[in-house]
XYZ file of C-alpha atoms in Angstrom:
532
model
C 21.944 75.443 -45.921
C 21.076 74.938 -49.633
C 20.510 71.472 -51.032
C 23.391 71.919 -53.378
C 25.789 72.563 -50.558
C 24.489 69.540 -48.666
C 24.866 67.365 -51.701
C 28.400 68.509 -52.085
C 29.175 67.497 -48.522
C 27.360 64.189 -48.625
C 28.774 63.177 -51.942
C 32.169 63.200 -50.456
C 33.422 59.738 -51.350
C 35.393 59.192 -48.181
C 32.458 60.124 -45.910
C 30.083 57.826 -47.741
C 32.508 54.917 -47.550
C 32.943 55.410 -43.828
C 29.216 55.657 -43.117
C 28.313 52.714 -45.378
C 30.951 50.572 -43.703
C 29.431 51.033 -40.268
C 27.197 48.369 -38.708
C 25.367 51.177 -36.943
C 22.277 52.626 -38.560
C 22.915 56.225 -39.736
C 20.825 58.856 -41.410
C 21.311 62.614 -41.933
C 18.496 65.092 -42.166
C 18.206 68.759 -42.809
C 16.918 71.476 -40.531
C 13.472 71.002 -42.039
C 13.619 67.335 -40.964
C 13.954 65.817 -44.393
C 16.234 62.824 -44.811
C 19.260 63.682 -46.869
C 21.231 60.436 -46.511
C 20.832 56.840 -45.184
C 23.744 54.389 -44.916
C 23.431 50.832 -46.133
C 22.717 49.409 -42.661
C 19.830 51.878 -42.206
C 18.434 51.057 -45.657
C 18.539 47.311 -44.806
C 16.768 47.958 -41.513
C 14.084 50.236 -43.003
C 13.758 48.169 -46.152
C 13.967 51.148 -48.506
C 15.903 54.308 -49.200
C 13.786 56.968 -47.467
C 15.811 59.929 -48.747
C 13.560 62.961 -49.049
C 10.994 61.656 -46.551
C 10.321 63.163 -43.126
C 12.766 61.846 -40.559
C 10.038 60.587 -38.223
C 8.884 58.209 -40.986
C 12.238 56.429 -41.169
C 11.783 54.219 -38.067
C 8.095 54.300 -37.097
C 8.457 51.070 -35.082
C 10.486 52.896 -32.386
C 8.950 55.482 -30.133
C 10.866 58.803 -30.121
C 13.310 57.481 -32.698
C 13.813 61.054 -33.862
C 14.443 63.331 -30.896
C 14.054 66.391 -33.020
C 10.534 65.409 -33.956
C 9.756 64.416 -30.373
C 11.204 67.638 -28.951
C 9.867 69.809 -31.716
C 12.561 72.347 -30.867
C 14.546 73.553 -33.854
C 17.596 74.168 -31.776
C 17.632 70.783 -30.016
C 21.210 69.811 -29.209
C 23.064 66.472 -28.990
C 21.182 63.651 -27.262
C 21.583 59.946 -26.500
C 18.561 57.714 -25.823
C 17.527 54.045 -25.857
C 14.485 52.701 -27.657
C 13.033 49.230 -28.304
C 11.527 48.299 -31.632
C 7.910 47.177 -31.510
C 8.567 45.132 -34.635
C 11.210 42.692 -33.377
C 11.949 43.901 -29.820
C 15.496 44.884 -30.766
C 16.974 47.569 -28.519
C 18.904 50.483 -30.076
C 21.029 53.158 -28.494
C 20.437 56.336 -30.569
C 22.800 59.277 -30.694
C 21.498 62.487 -32.255
C 24.104 65.107 -33.191
C 23.789 68.583 -34.693
C 26.609 69.308 -37.101
C 27.229 72.961 -38.161
C 28.264 73.542 -41.752
C 30.819 76.155 -42.932
C 28.080 78.389 -44.233
C 26.374 78.569 -40.824
C 23.622 76.004 -41.372
C 23.080 72.827 -39.366
C 22.874 69.144 -40.342
C 21.331 66.587 -38.026
C 23.096 63.228 -37.728
C 21.261 60.215 -36.143
C 23.223 57.074 -35.260
C 21.439 53.893 -34.037
C 23.551 51.128 -32.464
C 21.953 47.715 -31.834
C 22.602 46.940 -28.157
C 20.063 44.146 -27.786
C 22.652 41.524 -26.802
C 24.266 43.929 -24.389
C 20.929 44.803 -22.776
C 19.898 41.146 -22.588
C 23.295 40.209 -21.152
C 23.069 42.961 -18.604
C 19.544 41.885 -17.702
C 20.804 38.322 -17.417
C 23.664 39.447 -15.211
C 21.251 41.365 -13.022
C 18.990 38.330 -12.799
C 21.977 36.122 -11.926
C 23.140 38.671 -9.375
C 19.682 38.762 -7.792
C 19.466 34.972 -7.894
C 22.880 34.714 -6.246
C 21.712 37.023 -3.497
C 18.563 34.944 -3.042
C 20.548 31.692 -3.133
C 23.006 33.064 -0.617
C 20.173 33.972 1.697
C 18.643 30.525 1.164
C 21.970 28.855 1.909
C 22.313 30.846 5.097
C 18.831 29.777 6.130
C 19.598 26.198 5.082
C 22.834 26.079 7.080
C 20.993 27.421 10.096
C 18.221 24.869 9.579
C 20.773 22.071 9.261
C 22.419 23.192 12.460
C 19.030 23.292 14.185
C 18.175 19.847 12.814
C 21.505 18.503 14.004
C 20.878 19.811 17.511
C 17.289 18.525 17.400
C 18.496 15.114 16.207
C 21.062 14.945 18.975
C 18.380 15.807 21.534
C 16.110 13.175 19.953
C 18.805 10.505 20.162
C 19.406 11.458 23.767
C 15.709 10.907 24.510
C 15.815 7.321 23.230
C 16.009 4.503 25.704
C 18.271 2.530 23.371
C 22.053 2.785 23.558
C 23.331 4.093 20.219
C 26.950 4.127 19.036
C 28.228 5.490 15.728
C 31.612 4.014 14.832
C 33.898 4.522 11.845
C 35.671 1.977 9.641
C 38.402 1.616 12.240
C 35.871 0.579 14.882
C 36.332 3.830 16.837
C 33.377 5.571 18.470
C 32.562 8.785 16.619
C 29.288 9.683 18.346
C 27.006 8.252 20.999
C 23.805 9.246 22.745
C 23.256 10.049 26.403
C 21.973 6.560 27.474
C 25.205 5.064 26.075
C 27.343 7.562 28.019
C 25.406 6.811 31.208
C 25.641 3.038 30.753
C 29.389 3.049 30.100
C 29.896 5.640 32.833
C 32.033 7.936 30.680
C 31.779 11.370 29.156
C 31.298 11.932 25.464
C 34.905 13.074 25.131
C 36.164 9.941 26.904
C 34.113 7.575 24.751
C 35.006 9.282 21.496
C 37.850 7.380 19.876
C 37.378 4.228 21.998
C 37.082 0.892 20.214
C 33.513 -0.356 20.518
C 34.598 -3.990 20.723
C 36.758 -3.158 23.718
C 33.773 -1.468 25.391
C 31.692 -4.632 24.874
C 34.465 -6.800 26.303
C 34.905 -4.574 29.347
C 31.314 -3.700 30.225
C 29.210 -6.511 28.753
C 31.769 -9.307 29.042
C 31.030 -10.604 25.546
C 33.190 -10.933 22.476
C 31.845 -8.671 19.758
C 33.373 -10.924 17.104
C 30.960 -13.736 18.035
C 27.841 -11.554 18.115
C 25.277 -11.509 15.363
C 22.739 -8.788 14.751
C 19.560 -9.681 16.617
C 21.363 -11.456 19.468
C 20.449 -10.840 23.094
C 23.104 -9.914 25.654
C 22.864 -10.144 29.412
C 24.640 -7.553 31.557
C 25.197 -9.755 34.586
C 26.145 -7.039 37.132
C 22.815 -5.290 36.661
C 20.765 -8.224 35.396
C 19.706 -6.197 32.375
C 19.085 -7.758 28.971
C 19.808 -6.006 25.660
C 18.876 -6.758 22.069
C 21.973 -6.143 19.943
C 21.683 -4.858 16.384
C 24.280 -3.537 13.978
C 23.601 -1.499 10.838
C 26.299 -0.643 8.274
C 26.063 2.682 6.471
C 27.819 3.912 3.352
C 29.586 7.256 2.951
C 27.459 10.132 1.705
C 29.272 12.168 -0.954
C 32.983 12.404 -1.621
C 35.004 12.142 1.548
C 32.023 10.936 3.584
C 32.503 8.547 6.459
C 31.532 4.864 6.298
C 30.989 2.852 9.417
C 28.428 1.159 11.646
C 25.462 2.110 13.807
C 25.273 -0.144 16.866
C 22.173 -0.228 19.059
C 21.407 -1.955 22.347
C 17.684 -2.144 23.103
C 16.791 -2.867 26.746
C 14.630 -6.017 26.842
C 14.836 -6.604 30.605
C 11.116 -6.130 31.173
C 10.377 -8.397 28.244
C 12.458 -11.180 29.784
C 10.857 -10.693 33.159
C 7.378 -10.929 31.693
C 8.144 -13.788 29.305
C 7.364 -16.539 31.785
C 4.167 -14.773 32.821
C 3.236 -14.395 29.173
C 3.878 -18.057 28.452
C 1.784 -19.056 31.454
C -0.976 -16.690 30.446
C -0.837 -17.985 26.885
C -1.219 -21.565 28.072
C -4.246 -20.541 30.111
C -5.611 -18.594 27.174
C -5.159 -21.570 24.857
C -7.011 -23.776 27.309
C -9.750 -21.189 27.655
C -9.942 -20.856 23.895
C -10.406 -24.604 23.507
C -13.174 -24.433 26.068
C -14.800 -21.584 24.165
C -14.571 -23.603 20.957
C -16.368 -26.469 22.628
C -18.870 -24.151 24.316
C -19.685 -22.440 21.044
C -20.010 -25.840 19.439
C -22.351 -27.024 22.166
C -24.356 -23.792 21.947
C -24.857 -24.388 18.246
C -25.800 -27.992 18.832
C -28.339 -26.857 21.426
C -30.001 -24.639 18.821
C -30.164 -27.597 16.484
C -31.454 -30.107 19.056
C -35.145 -29.666 18.213
C -34.469 -29.919 14.505
C -32.296 -32.991 14.934
C -35.004 -34.674 16.989
C -37.500 -33.864 14.253
C -35.167 -35.272 11.613
C -34.769 -38.460 13.639
C -38.503 -38.839 14.387
C -39.543 -38.530 10.734
C -37.529 -41.498 9.401
C -38.300 -43.531 12.528
C -42.007 -42.788 12.033
C -42.234 -44.096 8.500
C -39.987 -47.031 9.425
C -42.435 -48.015 12.177
C -45.417 -47.508 9.882
C -43.895 -49.536 7.083
C -42.871 -52.284 9.445
C -46.467 -52.409 10.781
C -47.843 -52.719 7.301
C -45.255 -55.331 6.516
C -46.353 -57.256 9.601
C -49.947 -57.351 8.337
C -48.795 -58.488 4.916
C -46.723 -61.231 6.451
C -49.769 -62.338 8.490
C -51.859 -62.606 5.349
C -49.092 -64.546 3.641
C -48.967 -66.914 6.579
C -52.740 -67.365 6.473
C -52.588 -68.030 2.748
C -49.806 -70.504 3.129
C -51.727 -72.417 5.807
C -54.846 -72.479 3.694
C -52.893 -73.588 0.650
C -51.388 -76.472 2.514
C -54.809 -77.603 3.687
C -56.365 -77.446 0.217
C -53.496 -79.160 -1.467
C -53.583 -81.830 1.142
C -57.297 -82.452 0.471
C -57.227 -82.406 -3.293
C -54.660 -81.338 -5.821
C -57.529 -80.420 -8.096
C -58.355 -77.418 -5.935
C -56.086 -75.079 -7.839
C -58.969 -72.752 -8.667
C -59.730 -72.289 -5.024
C -56.083 -71.485 -4.352
C -56.012 -68.888 -7.093
C -59.213 -67.289 -5.804
C -57.836 -67.078 -2.328
C -54.568 -65.626 -3.672
C -56.534 -62.883 -5.381
C -58.719 -62.276 -2.310
C -55.704 -61.738 -0.094
C -53.911 -59.647 -2.800
C -50.850 -61.796 -2.514
C -49.342 -60.505 -5.757
C -49.742 -56.872 -4.675
C -48.289 -57.664 -1.276
C -45.275 -59.241 -2.851
C -44.784 -56.207 -5.110
C -45.150 -53.721 -2.222
C -42.990 -55.670 0.175
C -39.746 -54.911 -1.686
C -40.497 -51.151 -1.868
C -41.484 -51.017 1.802
C -38.340 -52.750 2.853
C -36.228 -50.374 0.653
C -37.838 -47.293 2.206
C -37.284 -48.712 5.651
C -33.632 -49.280 4.933
C -33.237 -45.728 3.571
C -34.843 -44.309 6.679
C -32.673 -46.264 9.044
C -29.597 -45.362 7.007
C -30.543 -41.678 7.205
C -30.935 -41.932 10.966
C -27.573 -43.610 11.159
C -25.866 -40.838 9.139
C -27.473 -38.018 11.123
C -26.498 -39.543 14.432
C -23.013 -40.337 13.160
C -22.439 -36.776 11.871
C -23.772 -35.292 15.086
C -21.530 -37.498 17.191
C -18.578 -36.717 14.955
C -19.201 -32.992 15.212
C -19.415 -33.039 18.986
C -16.060 -34.822 19.401
C -13.311 -32.897 21.202
C -10.553 -31.253 19.180
C -8.336 -33.671 17.279
C -4.752 -33.721 18.360
C -3.337 -34.412 14.896
C -4.272 -33.215 11.429
C -5.134 -35.653 8.673
C -6.062 -35.606 4.978
C -9.735 -34.882 4.402
C -12.144 -34.197 1.539
C -13.504 -30.666 2.002
C -16.581 -31.480 -0.087
C -17.386 -34.380 2.259
C -16.926 -32.108 5.275
C -19.371 -29.632 3.769
C -21.946 -32.342 3.029
C -21.634 -33.682 6.560
C -22.173 -30.195 8.000
C -25.145 -29.523 5.713
C -26.697 -32.780 6.883
C -26.524 -31.558 10.488
C -27.919 -28.066 9.895
C -30.399 -28.992 7.174
C -33.423 -28.633 9.456
C -32.468 -24.969 9.979
C -32.153 -24.407 6.236
C -34.790 -26.427 4.434
C -37.856 -24.330 5.253
C -36.583 -21.001 3.901
C -33.391 -21.674 1.953
C -32.685 -22.957 -1.520
C -29.275 -24.612 -1.200
C -27.057 -24.605 -4.286
C -23.864 -26.661 -4.307
C -21.124 -25.962 -6.822
C -18.401 -28.379 -5.847
C -15.179 -28.528 -7.815
C -12.731 -31.410 -7.975
C -10.480 -30.975 -4.948
C -7.391 -32.722 -3.637
C -7.337 -33.974 -0.081
C -6.451 -31.213 2.374
C -4.331 -31.843 5.461
C -6.450 -30.358 8.241
C -8.459 -30.875 11.395
C -11.785 -31.884 9.775
C -14.012 -31.439 12.826
C -12.742 -27.909 13.365
C -13.415 -27.010 9.738
C -16.906 -28.493 10.067
C -17.517 -26.103 12.933
C -16.384 -23.208 10.718
C -18.727 -24.344 7.931
C -21.604 -24.746 10.385
C -21.077 -21.226 11.762
C -21.104 -19.764 8.251
C -24.204 -21.729 7.189
C -26.111 -20.858 10.371
C -25.225 -17.170 10.025
C -26.294 -17.247 6.391
C -29.627 -18.861 7.269
C -30.268 -16.405 10.092
C -29.602 -13.445 7.769
C -32.471 -14.572 5.500
C -35.822 -13.457 6.905
C -38.256 -15.371 4.677
C -36.989 -17.083 1.536
C -33.531 -16.919 0.025
C -30.607 -18.794 -1.442
C -27.368 -20.104 0.028
C -24.699 -21.052 -2.474
C -21.726 -23.220 -1.494
C -18.859 -23.217 -3.965
C -15.483 -24.987 -3.846
C -12.547 -24.780 -6.242
C -8.764 -25.089 -6.365
C -6.251 -22.327 -7.096
C -2.623 -23.408 -7.223
C -1.713 -24.981 -3.915
C -4.874 -23.819 -2.147
C -8.484 -24.934 -1.838
C -11.149 -22.238 -1.648
C -14.624 -22.454 -0.136
C -17.213 -19.690 -0.457
C -20.575 -19.465 1.309
C -22.879 -16.819 -0.184
C -26.359 -15.821 0.918
C -29.062 -13.465 -0.303
C -29.760 -12.178 3.195
C -29.861 -8.696 4.666
C -26.116 -7.994 4.316
C -23.943 -5.858 6.587
C -22.755 -2.218 6.491
C -19.048 -1.405 6.229
C -18.683 -0.459 9.900
C -19.822 -3.946 10.942
C -17.529 -5.673 8.440
C -14.524 -4.021 10.079
C -15.361 -5.734 13.398
C -16.969 -8.945 12.185
C -14.147 -11.195 13.445
C -13.750 -9.470 16.837
C -14.520 -11.668 19.865
C -17.947 -11.020 21.398
C -19.027 -8.748 18.521
C -22.456 -9.770 17.241
C -25.134 -8.267 15.031
C -27.830 -10.466 16.597
C -30.255 -9.539 19.338
C -29.181 -9.911 22.957
C -29.414 -13.533 24.031
C -29.347 -14.908 20.462
C -25.622 -14.957 19.896
C -22.383 -15.103 21.864
C -20.325 -13.133 19.344
C -17.696 -15.898 19.313
C -18.713 -17.929 16.262
C -16.859 -15.933 13.603
C -13.994 -15.101 15.955
C -13.419 -18.801 16.601
C -13.853 -19.546 12.891
C -11.214 -16.936 12.094
C -8.771 -18.484 14.575
C -9.405 -22.002 13.249
C -8.757 -20.926 9.651
C -5.576 -19.095 10.723
C -4.483 -22.196 12.636
C -4.717 -24.077 9.319
C -2.458 -21.460 7.693
C -5.364 -20.095 5.666
C -7.305 -16.872 5.283
C -10.959 -15.894 5.558
C -12.455 -12.932 3.719
C -15.889 -11.352 3.761
C -17.741 -9.078 1.352
C -21.237 -7.789 1.954
C -23.766 -5.354 0.590
C -26.756 -4.200 2.603
C -29.952 -5.625 1.171
C -28.173 -8.004 -1.224
C -26.274 -10.501 0.888
C -22.899 -11.617 2.212
C -20.126 -13.895 0.951
C -17.494 -15.537 3.155
C -14.492 -17.020 1.329
C -11.994 -19.379 2.967
C -8.579 -20.176 1.499
C -6.855 -23.312 2.853
C -3.415 -24.615 1.852
C -3.592 -28.143 0.506
C -0.445 -29.151 2.402
C -1.830 -27.791 5.673
C -0.074 -25.658 8.316
């Protein structure tokens, strides 16, 4: 075909209008693969009018866009393919047609239709179809699992010892477990639809209207006791059922053992009181030597001072006798009196006498306080609580245990202003003594014990810290267990901290401990001001 003939055909006004009006991309090339025509859509896509260029250069962003170039067969026929643009991922359906001309030549017509949305929609439909298949399979598995869970739950409920009834808003039994069927002596079908209140009236002889959740019911024919509880539940989803779950828990064995438990508890309480006293006495025994030493020291200097005072009094008596004699002989003997006064050191005696008497009084007062604190500590447990100053209780306890502390401990007191606490003072003194003794025993040579008190809200807090050996975490977990001790065999009963814990709990308080190996331990006690 000559170019003139092609131009004549292409220049046809009607053909151009039709091709330019298409949204599809269209170009026409000759047998030698040169572009003869591009419609407007193709020009917009390519960005230029590529007339005269090789057809494979028109759309280089799509592989095999020109089937004639790809096939390289001059006589290639009509073909339809799909290709995706590497430029913008658009998908085109290309139709390549060979059009014979009247003079026996051939034109090649390429039409590209953008099917991206169609391809994406089809891919989406396929994905949805696959997802529906997967979801359907999941639903089938889920329904089977739900059915299995339902059967498993029913078997679980049947294994319970409690009687369980599920009733609807009308008070009719909807479901029940096997123990309920056995107790009421009916089948599941017979119980279903029965009013639960009527069942209680008939079998338990109680009016359900007067029962409250948590009440105990006695089944007189069998002597069995039940704990009654009722739990309302709301409907789940639209059309769901609302109703009640009613349970009867068999407490027969609990009732039978209650008296034994109360008796055993009374014995345990008595034993505990004995242990408190025994632990107290054991601690006092450890302190006996130190207390004796503390008593002997003040008594010793009292005796010594009183002996010296006796000598001074004798000299004063001698001087007074001599003075009377001299004065009686001659009033002019004043010089002799003065000389004798100096010889006997009367002035010095008079100056020392006041100091000696003061020291003696301090010593006797110290003896009195030590004995009083020791007697107070060894008293039996008070029957009634009373207001007490925690700082005074601490000072009293320190006074008792001071002989165990003074040789290796620097005692630091940081007392805050505290309100009176309603408590059992002697019991708290025992707690403080246990903590102080443990702190002292944890210090091998020299260390510090710090006692701190302060108020937080309605509570008083006491902390006892030491710089001793500390404890590892595994010991802290058991520190308040009865008979657990970190001391050598024969040096501790393992009851001190256990008893202290119980005493603090009896006061409605708490006791905490923190410790670090090699650095020390801190016990903190929290006591309510109003008491328990």
